[in-house]
């Protein structure tokens, strides 16, 4: 639905043009809003000036260029005066401190900036992920300092990174206001984006929806990963167990194991728990699941080290395929990538080995943050390698010829695949393939590295997409 010319809230200011803010800005321009974006990162502004985004999402660059060129999307480093603008949407980040507490400094700074330019009757919508109570107890007092009437709502972002533009126009949008007028006004704005807007009774209910959604997903992934490790111990394929158990059975779950990271799931269980504890509650299963997922790189590195010790061959080179925090939908985002702790643990187990990385979707300059050797193609990455570690299920990896790659690897080499993403694996003699939850079923101890073999590893089903 297009925004009519006379719609009172047609001019929007979005503060924070990261993964959440920029995709929202483009989606709003698509339906006819006039958007001004505020971003302090000069790299982001340089990219926008060149008509492109600073991260990968299919179709995003074309939309950015279109709306910048048409004048529907403007941007700068500060809030520009606009007598006709009536709406502010705050989308700045809320990272965790080293103590796993929410850092609200960016939100507080933006709230002060908005308060300075606030005019009577304007609407402020908070979209950043926060612990329960932040909108009312932190943001509202800063806005109240002007002592003028305004509207306030919390409208959480719940899109899947890499598909945000698509999901902004299809997923239900949650809206909770400080009063009924604020709720209705925010609902009317988002009603132009998506056919379903769900209003809840309070700011706190809206804050809780996002945290519960993501914490539930993290917990479900933790259970899938625990099933995988149990099945490895019992020499049973976790992929077979999960799929067989879910087939035409309505009470089973169908989530495959794999690393769980990214800018949301790595922090939202902590943010949820922080708010609960501040309200007098206790820590619970949410953090236990989070800790289990966080420990996966440590357990995986130890497993690989144990296997390599039994191979009677020195480990000189290990390469991680997939450095972004996920592979599907394809993304260049390195935030919260499990490759960071995986590298640390591999370096601890293999101090003399070269640790490298390859990811066809990430910026090589940004990949330098891993402080390892970065390869620009799969062949150079595989050459003389002892272990290839598939950390993501990037769809481009499906195009790789594992038979040819294994021939470039050293004798006794191992390909370990977190995602069990290759349906049929035919490796050169003396090389082996194994995956999370299929370690012993794919590679019985007597066959590891001893002969040419064909392993039938279940293909990735697409049911696990981490944001």
mmCIF file of C-alpha atoms in Angstrom, residues 23-304:
data_model
loop_
_atom_site.group_PDB
_atom_site.id
_atom_site.type_symbol
_atom_site.label_atom_id
_atom_site.label_comp_id
_atom_site.label_asym_id
_atom_site.label_seq_id
_atom_site.Cartn_x
_atom_site.Cartn_y
_atom_site.Cartn_z
ATOM 1 C CA UNK A 23 16.728 -1.968 5.434
ATOM 2 C CA UNK A 24 13.823 -0.248 7.182
ATOM 3 C CA UNK A 25 14.659 3.041 5.455
ATOM 4 C CA UNK A 26 14.661 1.398 2.036
ATOM 5 C CA UNK A 27 11.432 -0.511 2.712
ATOM 6 C CA UNK A 28 9.732 2.698 3.840
ATOM 7 C CA UNK A 29 10.925 4.543 0.739
ATOM 8 C CA UNK A 30 9.546 1.685 -1.360
ATOM 9 C CA UNK A 31 6.014 2.462 -0.158
ATOM 10 C CA UNK A 32 6.326 6.230 -0.452
ATOM 11 C CA UNK A 33 7.718 7.569 2.820
ATOM 12 C CA UNK A 34 10.249 10.405 2.691
ATOM 13 C CA UNK A 35 13.169 9.226 4.839
ATOM 14 C CA UNK A 36 16.157 11.036 6.297
ATOM 15 C CA UNK A 37 18.751 8.713 7.834
ATOM 16 C CA UNK A 38 21.218 9.669 10.534
ATOM 17 C CA UNK A 39 24.487 7.736 10.812
ATOM 18 C CA UNK A 40 27.785 8.703 12.440
ATOM 19 C CA UNK A 41 29.915 6.026 10.774
ATOM 20 C CA UNK A 42 31.663 7.736 7.816
ATOM 21 C CA UNK A 43 32.145 4.416 6.003
ATOM 22 C CA UNK A 44 28.385 3.849 5.939
ATOM 23 C CA UNK A 45 27.794 7.383 4.648
ATOM 24 C CA UNK A 46 30.464 6.944 1.962
ATOM 25 C CA UNK A 47 28.784 3.750 0.756
ATOM 26 C CA UNK A 48 25.377 5.437 0.636
ATOM 27 C CA UNK A 49 26.841 8.360 -1.292
ATOM 28 C CA UNK A 50 28.067 5.806 -3.827
ATOM 29 C CA UNK A 51 24.553 4.383 -4.049
ATOM 30 C CA UNK A 52 25.134 1.122 -2.220
ATOM 31 C CA UNK A 53 24.813 -0.535 1.177
ATOM 32 C CA UNK A 54 27.752 -1.377 3.430
ATOM 33 C CA UNK A 55 26.620 -4.998 3.746
ATOM 34 C CA UNK A 56 25.291 -7.773 1.550
ATOM 35 C CA UNK A 57 21.590 -8.328 0.967
ATOM 36 C CA UNK A 58 20.121 -9.287 -2.363
ATOM 37 C CA UNK A 59 18.516 -6.304 -4.104
ATOM 38 C CA UNK A 60 19.490 -3.779 -1.437
ATOM 39 C CA UNK A 61 22.106 -1.869 -3.449
ATOM 40 C CA UNK A 62 19.683 -1.287 -6.298
ATOM 41 C CA UNK A 63 17.027 0.053 -3.941
ATOM 42 C CA UNK A 64 19.483 2.323 -2.131
ATOM 43 C CA UNK A 65 20.655 3.835 -5.416
ATOM 44 C CA UNK A 66 17.089 4.279 -6.654
ATOM 45 C CA UNK A 67 15.852 6.122 -3.571
ATOM 46 C CA UNK A 68 18.978 8.245 -3.150
ATOM 47 C CA UNK A 69 18.809 9.329 -6.788
ATOM 48 C CA UNK A 70 15.089 10.096 -6.574
ATOM 49 C CA UNK A 71 15.544 12.204 -3.457
ATOM 50 C CA UNK A 72 13.250 10.052 -1.324
ATOM 51 C CA UNK A 73 16.182 8.966 0.860
ATOM 52 C CA UNK A 74 18.606 11.501 2.293
ATOM 53 C CA UNK A 75 21.220 10.952 4.984
ATOM 54 C CA UNK A 76 23.810 12.665 7.104
ATOM 55 C CA UNK A 77 25.727 12.550 10.356
ATOM 56 C CA UNK A 78 23.183 14.498 12.390
ATOM 57 C CA UNK A 79 19.489 15.199 12.712
ATOM 58 C CA UNK A 80 18.642 17.913 10.216
ATOM 59 C CA UNK A 81 15.895 20.444 11.041
ATOM 60 C CA UNK A 82 12.653 19.735 9.214
ATOM 61 C CA UNK A 83 9.483 21.623 10.036
ATOM 62 C CA UNK A 84 7.397 18.932 8.329
ATOM 63 C CA UNK A 85 8.930 15.841 9.961
ATOM 64 C CA UNK A 86 6.841 14.303 12.742
ATOM 65 C CA UNK A 87 8.355 10.847 13.321
ATOM 66 C CA UNK A 88 11.688 9.545 14.660
ATOM 67 C CA UNK A 89 12.657 5.863 14.624
ATOM 68 C CA UNK A 90 15.649 4.864 16.766
ATOM 69 C CA UNK A 91 17.543 1.797 15.506
ATOM 70 C CA UNK A 92 21.004 2.144 17.068
ATOM 71 C CA UNK A 93 22.837 -0.889 18.422
ATOM 72 C CA UNK A 94 22.722 -2.226 21.974
ATOM 73 C CA UNK A 95 25.901 -4.303 22.341
ATOM 74 C CA UNK A 96 26.805 -6.221 25.471
ATOM 75 C CA UNK A 97 29.555 -5.123 27.812
ATOM 76 C CA UNK A 98 32.314 -7.510 28.904
ATOM 77 C CA UNK A 99 30.072 -8.319 31.901
ATOM 78 C CA UNK A 100 27.250 -9.337 29.508
ATOM 79 C CA UNK A 101 25.139 -6.298 30.403
ATOM 80 C CA UNK A 102 23.380 -4.122 27.840
ATOM 81 C CA UNK A 103 25.290 -1.027 26.768
ATOM 82 C CA UNK A 104 22.603 1.635 26.425
ATOM 83 C CA UNK A 105 24.946 4.570 25.788
ATOM 84 C CA UNK A 106 23.981 4.918 22.105
ATOM 85 C CA UNK A 107 20.256 4.880 22.880
ATOM 86 C CA UNK A 108 20.691 7.423 25.666
ATOM 87 C CA UNK A 109 22.745 9.693 23.415
ATOM 88 C CA UNK A 110 20.171 9.541 20.623
ATOM 89 C CA UNK A 111 17.277 10.130 23.021
ATOM 90 C CA UNK A 112 19.020 13.304 24.239
ATOM 91 C CA UNK A 113 19.601 14.430 20.643
ATOM 92 C CA UNK A 114 15.949 13.860 19.750
ATOM 93 C CA UNK A 115 14.812 15.668 22.892
ATOM 94 C CA UNK A 116 16.754 18.757 21.808
ATOM 95 C CA UNK A 117 14.859 19.046 18.511
ATOM 96 C CA UNK A 118 11.544 17.551 19.631
ATOM 97 C CA UNK A 119 8.421 19.488 18.711
ATOM 98 C CA UNK A 120 4.955 19.051 20.230
ATOM 99 C CA UNK A 121 3.018 16.072 18.887
ATOM 100 C CA UNK A 122 5.947 14.199 17.332
ATOM 101 C CA UNK A 123 6.191 10.399 17.524
ATOM 102 C CA UNK A 124 9.306 8.522 18.669
ATOM 103 C CA UNK A 125 9.518 4.795 17.952
ATOM 104 C CA UNK A 126 12.259 2.685 19.513
ATOM 105 C CA UNK A 127 13.265 -0.341 17.431
ATOM 106 C CA UNK A 128 16.560 -1.312 19.069
ATOM 107 C CA UNK A 129 16.618 -4.506 21.148
ATOM 108 C CA UNK A 130 16.474 -3.598 24.836
ATOM 109 C CA UNK A 131 15.780 -5.244 28.176
ATOM 110 C CA UNK A 132 12.260 -4.950 29.486
ATOM 111 C CA UNK A 133 11.528 -1.485 30.861
ATOM 112 C CA UNK A 134 14.124 0.531 28.933
ATOM 113 C CA UNK A 135 11.642 2.449 26.779
ATOM 114 C CA UNK A 136 9.671 3.628 29.796
ATOM 115 C CA UNK A 137 12.458 3.907 32.392
ATOM 116 C CA UNK A 138 15.410 5.135 30.296
ATOM 117 C CA UNK A 139 14.202 6.700 27.040
ATOM 118 C CA UNK A 140 11.004 8.358 28.261
ATOM 119 C CA UNK A 141 12.628 10.396 31.092
ATOM 120 C CA UNK A 142 15.150 11.822 28.613
ATOM 121 C CA UNK A 143 12.352 12.860 26.253
ATOM 122 C CA UNK A 144 10.290 14.210 29.151
ATOM 123 C CA UNK A 145 13.040 16.746 29.878
ATOM 124 C CA UNK A 146 11.508 19.076 27.264
ATOM 125 C CA UNK A 147 8.140 19.043 29.043
ATOM 126 C CA UNK A 148 6.186 18.973 25.779
ATOM 127 C CA UNK A 149 3.591 16.434 24.563
ATOM 128 C CA UNK A 150 4.811 13.630 22.300
ATOM 129 C CA UNK A 151 3.948 10.043 21.359
ATOM 130 C CA UNK A 152 6.146 7.046 22.174
ATOM 131 C CA UNK A 153 6.052 3.414 21.004
ATOM 132 C CA UNK A 154 8.254 0.333 20.931
ATOM 133 C CA UNK A 155 8.179 -1.513 17.598
ATOM 134 C CA UNK A 156 10.710 -4.392 17.553
ATOM 135 C CA UNK A 157 12.588 -5.563 14.482
ATOM 136 C CA UNK A 158 12.234 -9.331 13.898
ATOM 137 C CA UNK A 159 13.557 -9.825 10.371
ATOM 138 C CA UNK A 160 16.023 -12.434 9.201
ATOM 139 C CA UNK A 161 19.281 -10.817 8.155
ATOM 140 C CA UNK A 162 19.740 -11.320 4.444
ATOM 141 C CA UNK A 163 15.957 -11.326 3.883
ATOM 142 C CA UNK A 164 15.053 -8.158 5.779
ATOM 143 C CA UNK A 165 13.569 -6.260 2.825
ATOM 144 C CA UNK A 166 11.346 -9.212 1.997
ATOM 145 C CA UNK A 167 10.259 -9.849 5.575
ATOM 146 C CA UNK A 168 9.555 -6.208 6.420
ATOM 147 C CA UNK A 169 6.656 -6.435 3.986
ATOM 148 C CA UNK A 170 5.396 -9.861 5.061
ATOM 149 C CA UNK A 171 6.057 -10.488 8.766
ATOM 150 C CA UNK A 172 3.616 -9.188 11.379
ATOM 151 C CA UNK A 173 4.868 -6.020 13.060
ATOM 152 C CA UNK A 174 4.526 -5.792 16.843
ATOM 153 C CA UNK A 175 3.562 -2.361 18.212
ATOM 154 C CA UNK A 176 3.190 -1.261 21.818
ATOM 155 C CA UNK A 177 2.729 2.359 22.848
ATOM 156 C CA UNK A 178 2.941 4.359 26.036
ATOM 157 C CA UNK A 179 -0.744 5.112 25.480
ATOM 158 C CA UNK A 180 -3.448 4.134 23.030
ATOM 159 C CA UNK A 181 -2.861 7.149 20.807
ATOM 160 C CA UNK A 182 0.828 6.285 20.408
ATOM 161 C CA UNK A 183 -0.027 2.665 19.608
ATOM 162 C CA UNK A 184 -2.578 3.573 16.937
ATOM 163 C CA UNK A 185 -0.270 6.108 15.320
ATOM 164 C CA UNK A 186 2.642 3.649 15.089
ATOM 165 C CA UNK A 187 0.268 0.968 13.818
ATOM 166 C CA UNK A 188 -0.931 3.253 11.032
ATOM 167 C CA UNK A 189 2.649 3.886 9.883
ATOM 168 C CA UNK A 190 3.665 0.229 9.784
ATOM 169 C CA UNK A 191 0.357 -0.648 8.143
ATOM 170 C CA UNK A 192 1.784 0.703 4.892
ATOM 171 C CA UNK A 193 4.648 -1.821 5.090
ATOM 172 C CA UNK A 194 3.004 -5.068 6.135
ATOM 173 C CA UNK A 195 -0.567 -6.397 6.009
ATOM 174 C CA UNK A 196 -0.450 -7.492 9.661
ATOM 175 C CA UNK A 197 0.274 -5.172 12.586
ATOM 176 C CA UNK A 198 -0.204 -6.687 16.041
ATOM 177 C CA UNK A 199 -0.809 -4.225 18.843
ATOM 178 C CA UNK A 200 0.051 -5.202 22.413
ATOM 179 C CA UNK A 201 -1.008 -3.603 25.659
ATOM 180 C CA UNK A 202 2.223 -1.897 26.708
ATOM 181 C CA UNK A 203 5.770 -0.885 25.874
ATOM 182 C CA UNK A 204 7.007 -3.747 28.038
ATOM 183 C CA UNK A 205 4.959 -6.389 26.217
ATOM 184 C CA UNK A 206 6.410 -5.236 22.893
ATOM 185 C CA UNK A 207 9.945 -5.307 24.322
ATOM 186 C CA UNK A 208 9.380 -8.819 25.631
ATOM 187 C CA UNK A 209 8.087 -10.224 22.328
ATOM 188 C CA UNK A 210 11.415 -9.754 20.538
ATOM 189 C CA UNK A 211 13.455 -11.153 23.433
ATOM 190 C CA UNK A 212 11.229 -14.203 23.850
ATOM 191 C CA UNK A 213 11.230 -14.942 20.105
ATOM 192 C CA UNK A 214 15.013 -14.937 19.806
ATOM 193 C CA UNK A 215 15.686 -16.666 23.114
ATOM 194 C CA UNK A 216 13.297 -19.444 22.141
ATOM 195 C CA UNK A 217 15.196 -19.959 18.896
ATOM 196 C CA UNK A 218 18.537 -20.009 20.685
ATOM 197 C CA UNK A 219 17.183 -22.599 23.102
ATOM 198 C CA UNK A 220 15.829 -24.796 20.301
ATOM 199 C CA UNK A 221 19.158 -24.657 18.471
ATOM 200 C CA UNK A 222 20.936 -25.593 21.700
ATOM 201 C CA UNK A 223 18.743 -28.677 22.000
ATOM 202 C CA UNK A 224 19.500 -29.647 18.390
ATOM 203 C CA UNK A 225 23.212 -29.271 19.116
ATOM 204 C CA UNK A 226 22.925 -31.371 22.251
ATOM 205 C CA UNK A 227 21.133 -34.057 20.244
ATOM 206 C CA UNK A 228 24.024 -33.962 17.754
ATOM 207 C CA UNK A 229 26.625 -34.491 20.460
ATOM 208 C CA UNK A 230 24.570 -37.273 22.068
ATOM 209 C CA UNK A 231 24.267 -39.003 18.701
ATOM 210 C CA UNK A 232 28.019 -38.691 18.121
ATOM 211 C CA UNK A 233 28.606 -40.479 21.422
ATOM 212 C CA UNK A 234 26.098 -43.188 20.506
ATOM 213 C CA UNK A 235 27.296 -43.631 16.879
ATOM 214 C CA UNK A 236 23.922 -42.582 15.488
ATOM 215 C CA UNK A 237 23.274 -39.939 12.833
ATOM 216 C CA UNK A 238 21.598 -36.918 14.423
ATOM 217 C CA UNK A 239 20.368 -35.789 11.018
ATOM 218 C CA UNK A 240 18.627 -39.101 10.454
ATOM 219 C CA UNK A 241 17.145 -39.080 13.963
ATOM 220 C CA UNK A 242 15.800 -35.520 13.735
ATOM 221 C CA UNK A 243 14.320 -35.933 10.274
ATOM 222 C CA UNK A 244 12.793 -39.346 10.899
ATOM 223 C CA UNK A 245 11.313 -38.179 14.176
ATOM 224 C CA UNK A 246 9.732 -35.120 12.575
ATOM 225 C CA UNK A 247 8.314 -36.784 9.471
ATOM 226 C CA UNK A 248 4.507 -36.533 9.657
ATOM 227 C CA UNK A 249 4.726 -36.308 13.452
ATOM 228 C CA UNK A 250 3.211 -33.024 14.702
ATOM 229 C CA UNK A 251 4.825 -33.011 18.147
ATOM 230 C CA UNK A 252 8.463 -33.277 17.042
ATOM 231 C CA UNK A 253 10.889 -30.466 16.320
ATOM 232 C CA UNK A 254 12.733 -30.282 13.006
ATOM 233 C CA UNK A 255 15.765 -28.071 13.581
ATOM 234 C CA UNK A 256 19.160 -29.275 12.454
ATOM 235 C CA UNK A 257 22.327 -28.711 14.511
ATOM 236 C CA UNK A 258 24.917 -26.068 13.744
ATOM 237 C CA UNK A 259 26.782 -23.093 15.219
ATOM 238 C CA UNK A 260 24.583 -20.356 16.675
ATOM 239 C CA UNK A 261 25.891 -16.809 16.510
ATOM 240 C CA UNK A 262 25.165 -13.405 15.082
ATOM 241 C CA UNK A 263 24.296 -9.992 16.456
ATOM 242 C CA UNK A 264 20.934 -11.088 17.917
ATOM 243 C CA UNK A 265 21.019 -14.624 19.251
ATOM 244 C CA UNK A 266 24.401 -14.154 20.908
ATOM 245 C CA UNK A 267 23.038 -11.355 23.110
ATOM 246 C CA UNK A 268 19.240 -11.523 23.393
ATOM 247 C CA UNK A 269 19.156 -14.294 26.046
ATOM 248 C CA UNK A 270 21.475 -12.124 28.145
ATOM 249 C CA UNK A 271 19.306 -9.036 27.592
ATOM 250 C CA UNK A 272 16.167 -10.979 28.531
ATOM 251 C CA UNK A 273 17.789 -12.364 31.669
ATOM 252 C CA UNK A 274 19.192 -8.971 32.649
ATOM 253 C CA UNK A 275 15.719 -7.460 32.647
ATOM 254 C CA UNK A 276 14.218 -10.390 34.533
ATOM 255 C CA UNK A 277 16.881 -10.237 37.252
ATOM 256 C CA UNK A 278 16.422 -6.467 37.591
ATOM 257 C CA UNK A 279 12.724 -7.109 38.187
ATOM 258 C CA UNK A 280 13.539 -9.596 40.963
ATOM 259 C CA UNK A 281 13.502 -12.807 38.947
ATOM 260 C CA UNK A 282 16.221 -15.437 38.546
ATOM 261 C CA UNK A 283 18.433 -16.731 35.781
ATOM 262 C CA UNK A 284 17.003 -19.800 34.095
ATOM 263 C CA UNK A 285 17.262 -22.140 31.135
ATOM 264 C CA UNK A 286 17.818 -19.300 28.660
ATOM 265 C CA UNK A 287 21.399 -18.726 29.799
ATOM 266 C CA UNK A 288 22.153 -22.442 30.090
ATOM 267 C CA UNK A 289 21.202 -22.873 26.451
ATOM 268 C CA UNK A 290 23.253 -19.821 25.474
ATOM 269 C CA UNK A 291 26.303 -21.131 27.330
ATOM 270 C CA UNK A 292 25.928 -24.515 25.625
ATOM 271 C CA UNK A 293 25.902 -22.866 22.187
ATOM 272 C CA UNK A 294 28.834 -20.629 23.105
ATOM 273 C CA UNK A 295 30.931 -23.641 24.101
ATOM 274 C CA UNK A 296 30.510 -25.441 20.772
ATOM 275 C CA UNK A 297 33.747 -24.087 19.199
ATOM 276 C CA UNK A 298 35.720 -25.285 22.216
ATOM 277 C CA UNK A 299 34.219 -28.776 22.012
ATOM 278 C CA UNK A 300 34.670 -28.943 18.230
ATOM 279 C CA UNK A 301 38.312 -27.866 18.364
ATOM 280 C CA UNK A 302 38.988 -30.495 21.029
ATOM 281 C CA UNK A 303 37.311 -33.161 18.866
ATOM 282 C CA UNK A 304 39.436 -32.244 15.851
#
